[in-house]
Coordinates of C-alpha atoms in Angstrom, one line a residue:
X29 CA -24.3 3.2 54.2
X30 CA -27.9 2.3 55.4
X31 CA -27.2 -1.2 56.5
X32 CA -26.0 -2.5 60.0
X33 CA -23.8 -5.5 58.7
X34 CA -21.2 -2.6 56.5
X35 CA -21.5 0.2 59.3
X36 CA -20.4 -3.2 61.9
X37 CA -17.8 -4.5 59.4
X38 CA -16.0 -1.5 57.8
X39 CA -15.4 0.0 61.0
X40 CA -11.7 -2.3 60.6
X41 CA -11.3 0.4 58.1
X42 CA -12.9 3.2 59.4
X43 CA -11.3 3.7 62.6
X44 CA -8.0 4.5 60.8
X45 CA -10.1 7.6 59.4
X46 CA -11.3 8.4 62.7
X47 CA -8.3 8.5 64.2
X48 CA -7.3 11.0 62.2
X49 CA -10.1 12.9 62.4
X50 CA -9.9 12.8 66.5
X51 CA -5.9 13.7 66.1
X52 CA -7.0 17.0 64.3
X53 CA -9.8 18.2 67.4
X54 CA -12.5 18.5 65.0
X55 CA -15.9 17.7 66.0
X56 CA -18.3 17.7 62.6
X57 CA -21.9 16.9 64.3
X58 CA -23.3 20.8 63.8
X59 CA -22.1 21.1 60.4
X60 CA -25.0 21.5 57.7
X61 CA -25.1 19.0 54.8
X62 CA -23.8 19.5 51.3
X63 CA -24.1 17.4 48.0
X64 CA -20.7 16.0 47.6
X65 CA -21.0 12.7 45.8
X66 CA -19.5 13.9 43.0
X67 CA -16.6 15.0 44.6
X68 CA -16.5 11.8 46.6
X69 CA -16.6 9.8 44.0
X70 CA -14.0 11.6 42.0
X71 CA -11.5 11.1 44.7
X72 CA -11.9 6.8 43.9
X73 CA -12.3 4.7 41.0
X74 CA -16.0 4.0 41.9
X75 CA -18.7 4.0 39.3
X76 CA -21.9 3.2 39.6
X77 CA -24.2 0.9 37.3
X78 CA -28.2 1.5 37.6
X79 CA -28.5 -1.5 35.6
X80 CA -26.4 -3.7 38.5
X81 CA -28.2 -2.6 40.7
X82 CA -32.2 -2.9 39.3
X83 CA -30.5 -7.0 37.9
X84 CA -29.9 -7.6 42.1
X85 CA -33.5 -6.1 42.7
X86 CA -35.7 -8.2 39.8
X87 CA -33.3 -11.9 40.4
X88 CA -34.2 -11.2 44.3
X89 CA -38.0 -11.4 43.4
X90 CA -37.7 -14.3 40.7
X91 CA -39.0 -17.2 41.9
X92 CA -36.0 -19.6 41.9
X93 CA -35.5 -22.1 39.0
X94 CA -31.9 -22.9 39.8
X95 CA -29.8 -23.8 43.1
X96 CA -26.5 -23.7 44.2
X97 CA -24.7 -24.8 47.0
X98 CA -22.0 -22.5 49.3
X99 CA -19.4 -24.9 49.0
X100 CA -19.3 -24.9 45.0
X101 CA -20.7 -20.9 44.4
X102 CA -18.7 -17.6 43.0
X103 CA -19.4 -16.1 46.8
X104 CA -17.2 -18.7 47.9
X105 CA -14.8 -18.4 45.7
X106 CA -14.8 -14.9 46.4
X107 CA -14.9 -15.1 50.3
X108 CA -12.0 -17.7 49.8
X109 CA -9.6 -15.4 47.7
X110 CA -9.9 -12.2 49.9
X111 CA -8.7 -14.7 52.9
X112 CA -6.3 -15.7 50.9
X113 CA -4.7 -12.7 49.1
X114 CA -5.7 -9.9 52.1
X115 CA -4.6 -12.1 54.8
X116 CA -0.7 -12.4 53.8
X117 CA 2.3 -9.6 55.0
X118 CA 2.2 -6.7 52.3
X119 CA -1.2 -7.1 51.1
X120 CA -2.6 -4.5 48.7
X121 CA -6.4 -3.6 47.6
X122 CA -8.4 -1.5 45.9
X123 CA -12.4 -1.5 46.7
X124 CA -15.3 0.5 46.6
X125 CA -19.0 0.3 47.1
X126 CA -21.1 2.9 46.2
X127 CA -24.7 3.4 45.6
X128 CA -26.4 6.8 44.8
X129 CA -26.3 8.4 48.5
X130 CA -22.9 6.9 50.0
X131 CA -19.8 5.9 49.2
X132 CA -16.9 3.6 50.8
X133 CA -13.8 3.2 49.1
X134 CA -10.5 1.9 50.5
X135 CA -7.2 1.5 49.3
X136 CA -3.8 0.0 50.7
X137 CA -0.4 -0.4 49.1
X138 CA 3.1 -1.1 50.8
X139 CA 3.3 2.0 53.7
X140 CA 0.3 4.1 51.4
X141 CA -3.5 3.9 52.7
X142 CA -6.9 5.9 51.9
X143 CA -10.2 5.2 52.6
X144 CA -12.9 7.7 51.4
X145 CA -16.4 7.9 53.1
X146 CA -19.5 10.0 51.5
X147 CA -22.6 9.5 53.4
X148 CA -25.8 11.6 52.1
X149 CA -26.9 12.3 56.3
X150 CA -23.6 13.5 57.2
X151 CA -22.6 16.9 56.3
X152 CA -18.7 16.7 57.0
X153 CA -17.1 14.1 54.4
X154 CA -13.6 13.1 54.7
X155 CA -11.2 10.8 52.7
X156 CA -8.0 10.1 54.9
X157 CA -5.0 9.6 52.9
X158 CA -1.6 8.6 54.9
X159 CA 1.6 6.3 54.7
X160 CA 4.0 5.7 57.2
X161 CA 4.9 9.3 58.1
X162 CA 2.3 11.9 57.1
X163 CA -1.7 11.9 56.9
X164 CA -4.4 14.6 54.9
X165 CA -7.4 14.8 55.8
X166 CA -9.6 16.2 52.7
X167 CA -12.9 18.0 53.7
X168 CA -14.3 16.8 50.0
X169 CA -17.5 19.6 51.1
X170 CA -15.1 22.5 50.8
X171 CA -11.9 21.3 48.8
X172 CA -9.7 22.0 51.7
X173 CA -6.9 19.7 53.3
X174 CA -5.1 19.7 56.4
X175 CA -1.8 17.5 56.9
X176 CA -0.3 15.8 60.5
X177 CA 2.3 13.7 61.0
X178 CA 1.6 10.0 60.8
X179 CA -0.5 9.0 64.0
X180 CA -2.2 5.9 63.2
X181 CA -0.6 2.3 62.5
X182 CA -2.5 1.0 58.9
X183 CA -2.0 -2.4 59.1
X184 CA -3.0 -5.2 56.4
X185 CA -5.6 -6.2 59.1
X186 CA -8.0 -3.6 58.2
X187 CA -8.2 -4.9 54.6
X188 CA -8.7 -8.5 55.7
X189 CA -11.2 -7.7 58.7
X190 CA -13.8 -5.4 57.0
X191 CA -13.7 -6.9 53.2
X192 CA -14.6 -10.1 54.4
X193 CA -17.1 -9.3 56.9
X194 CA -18.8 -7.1 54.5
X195 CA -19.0 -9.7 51.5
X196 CA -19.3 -12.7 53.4
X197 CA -22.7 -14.2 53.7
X198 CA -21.6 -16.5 56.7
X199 CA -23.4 -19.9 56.4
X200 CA -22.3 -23.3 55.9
X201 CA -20.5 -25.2 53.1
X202 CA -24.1 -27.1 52.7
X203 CA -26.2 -24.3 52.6
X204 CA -28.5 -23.8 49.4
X205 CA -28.3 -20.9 47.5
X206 CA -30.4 -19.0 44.6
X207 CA -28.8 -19.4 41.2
X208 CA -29.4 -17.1 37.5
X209 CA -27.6 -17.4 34.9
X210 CA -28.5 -14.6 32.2
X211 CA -27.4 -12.7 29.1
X212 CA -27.4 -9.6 28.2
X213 CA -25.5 -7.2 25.3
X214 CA -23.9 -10.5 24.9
X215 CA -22.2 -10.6 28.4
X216 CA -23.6 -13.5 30.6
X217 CA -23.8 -12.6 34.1
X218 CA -24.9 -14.5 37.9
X219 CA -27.0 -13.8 40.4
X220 CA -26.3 -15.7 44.0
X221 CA -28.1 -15.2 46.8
X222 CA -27.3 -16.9 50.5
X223 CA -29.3 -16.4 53.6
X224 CA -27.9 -14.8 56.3
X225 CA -29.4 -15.5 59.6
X226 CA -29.2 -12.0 60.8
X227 CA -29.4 -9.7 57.7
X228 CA -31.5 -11.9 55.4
X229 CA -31.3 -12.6 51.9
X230 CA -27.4 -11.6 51.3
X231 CA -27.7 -10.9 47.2
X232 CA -24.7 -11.1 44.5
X233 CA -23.9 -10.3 41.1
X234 CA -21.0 -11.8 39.2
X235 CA -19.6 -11.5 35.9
X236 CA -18.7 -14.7 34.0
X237 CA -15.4 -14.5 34.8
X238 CA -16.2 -14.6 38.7
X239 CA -15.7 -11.0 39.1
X240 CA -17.8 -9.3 42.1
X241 CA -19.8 -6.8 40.0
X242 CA -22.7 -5.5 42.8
X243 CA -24.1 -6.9 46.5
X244 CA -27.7 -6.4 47.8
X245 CA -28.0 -6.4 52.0
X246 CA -31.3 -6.1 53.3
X247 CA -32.6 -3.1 51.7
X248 CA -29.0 -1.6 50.3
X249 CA -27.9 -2.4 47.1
X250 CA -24.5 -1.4 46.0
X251 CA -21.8 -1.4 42.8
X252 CA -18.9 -3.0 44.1
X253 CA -15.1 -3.6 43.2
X254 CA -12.2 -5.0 44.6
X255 CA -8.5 -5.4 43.0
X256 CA -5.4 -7.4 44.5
X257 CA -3.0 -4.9 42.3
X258 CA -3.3 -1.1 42.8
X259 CA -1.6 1.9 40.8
X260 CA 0.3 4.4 42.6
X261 CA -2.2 7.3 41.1
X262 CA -4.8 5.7 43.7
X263 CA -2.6 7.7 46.6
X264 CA -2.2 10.9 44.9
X265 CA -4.0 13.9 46.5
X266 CA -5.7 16.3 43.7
X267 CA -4.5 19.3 43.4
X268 CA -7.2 22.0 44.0
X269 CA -7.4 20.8 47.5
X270 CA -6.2 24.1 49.3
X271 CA -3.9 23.4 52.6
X272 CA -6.0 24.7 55.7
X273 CA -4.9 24.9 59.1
X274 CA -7.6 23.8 62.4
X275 CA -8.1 27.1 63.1
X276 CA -9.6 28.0 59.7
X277 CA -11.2 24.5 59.8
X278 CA -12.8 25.3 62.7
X279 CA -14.5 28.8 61.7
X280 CA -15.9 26.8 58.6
X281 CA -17.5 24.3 60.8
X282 CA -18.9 27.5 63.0
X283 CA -20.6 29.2 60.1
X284 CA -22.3 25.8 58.7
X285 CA -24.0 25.5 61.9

């Protein structure tokens, strides 16, 4: 991700990978980079819309016709209902964003948690998945997997913490806001955009129905979703990843250099 307020806010989620990663001794900085998007993505329910993406781009240089105010917008709405569904005992949550060089997805049911990471500068990609007794680590470069016992507490907190630092534009009930309201294949859609006082113009498009559809920070512009309800088949590890053990691990890492 190539903006300073997700790598700051996802790191709630984040260190739960990295734990893992530091349990298993492996140090990824020599390792040469691969293409593995695809493989990334695969592992999620991410998709990726060019069309959300260019709509957050052209709204963001419209002159504004239309206003809003914090206290009444979708981002509010949104910001509200992640405090208040994340925030209880037993949580779940499904969310991604995802652009065309990175990806973060997450993922958190009863004792089950994942969180994939693709990032197009880093050439060792992991997705972490664990509950409350085991944890894989998938090397999504090389289709491998290697398996501990549970090391890490993944507690609701790491949904609640990065999801709403990421989305939320942090200004006050009375701040004025950028408003569109457009049509297109017969779907109406909205454009928000807050200032944040830090990162600039934070940018957001929502369906009609209020659903999160993409954010634009600074220069990043991102397909996003998120989902209170989440289907076992989230947790389940594919197939043609091939057990490993650290030492093999480790001779792969030696030969990339």
């Amino acid at each position: 991700m190539n903006f300073r307020k997700l790598k700051k806010a996802a790191a709630a989620v984040l260190a739960a990978a990295m734990c893992v990663t530091m349990a298993f001794g492996i140090s990824v900085s020599a390792a040469e980079q691969k293409s593995a998007w695809s493989e990334a993505k695969a592992l999620t329910s991410a998709k990726y819309s060019s069309k959300y993406i260019n709509w957050l781009k052209k709204y963001g240089e419209k002159e504004v016709k239309n206003t809003v105010t914090y206290s009444k917008s979708r981002t509010k709405k949104l910001i509200d209902k992640i405090d208040t569904k994340l925030s209880k005992d037993g949580a779940e949550y499904s969310f991604y964003l995802i652009d065309k060089e990175s990806i973060l997805a997450a993922a958190r049911k009863d004792d089950k948690f994942k969180v994939v990471t693709f990032t197009k500068d880093i050439s060792f990609n992991t997705a972490i998945y664990a509950d409350k007794t085991n944890e894989t680590m998938l090397v999504v470069e090389d289709k491998i997997k290697l398996s501990n016992k549970a090391t890490y507490d993944y507690t609701p907190e790491y949904s609640y913490l990065a999801l709403a630092e990421v989305l939320d534009p942090d200004v006050k009930d009375d701040a004025t806001g950028k408003l569109f309201k457009f049509k297109s294949e017969d779907k109406i859609y909205y454009y928000e955009e807050f200032e944040n006082s830090e990162f600039g113009p934070m940018r957001y498009l929502f369906s009609e129905k209020g659903t999160p559809l993409a954010i634009g920070v600074a220069d990043g512009f991102y397909c996003m979703s998120l989902s209170y309800t989440v289907d076992d088949s989230e947790f389940q590890i594919p197939e043609e990843y091939k057990e490993a053990d650290i030492d093999e691990l480790i001779e792969l890492l030696e030969k990339m250099k």
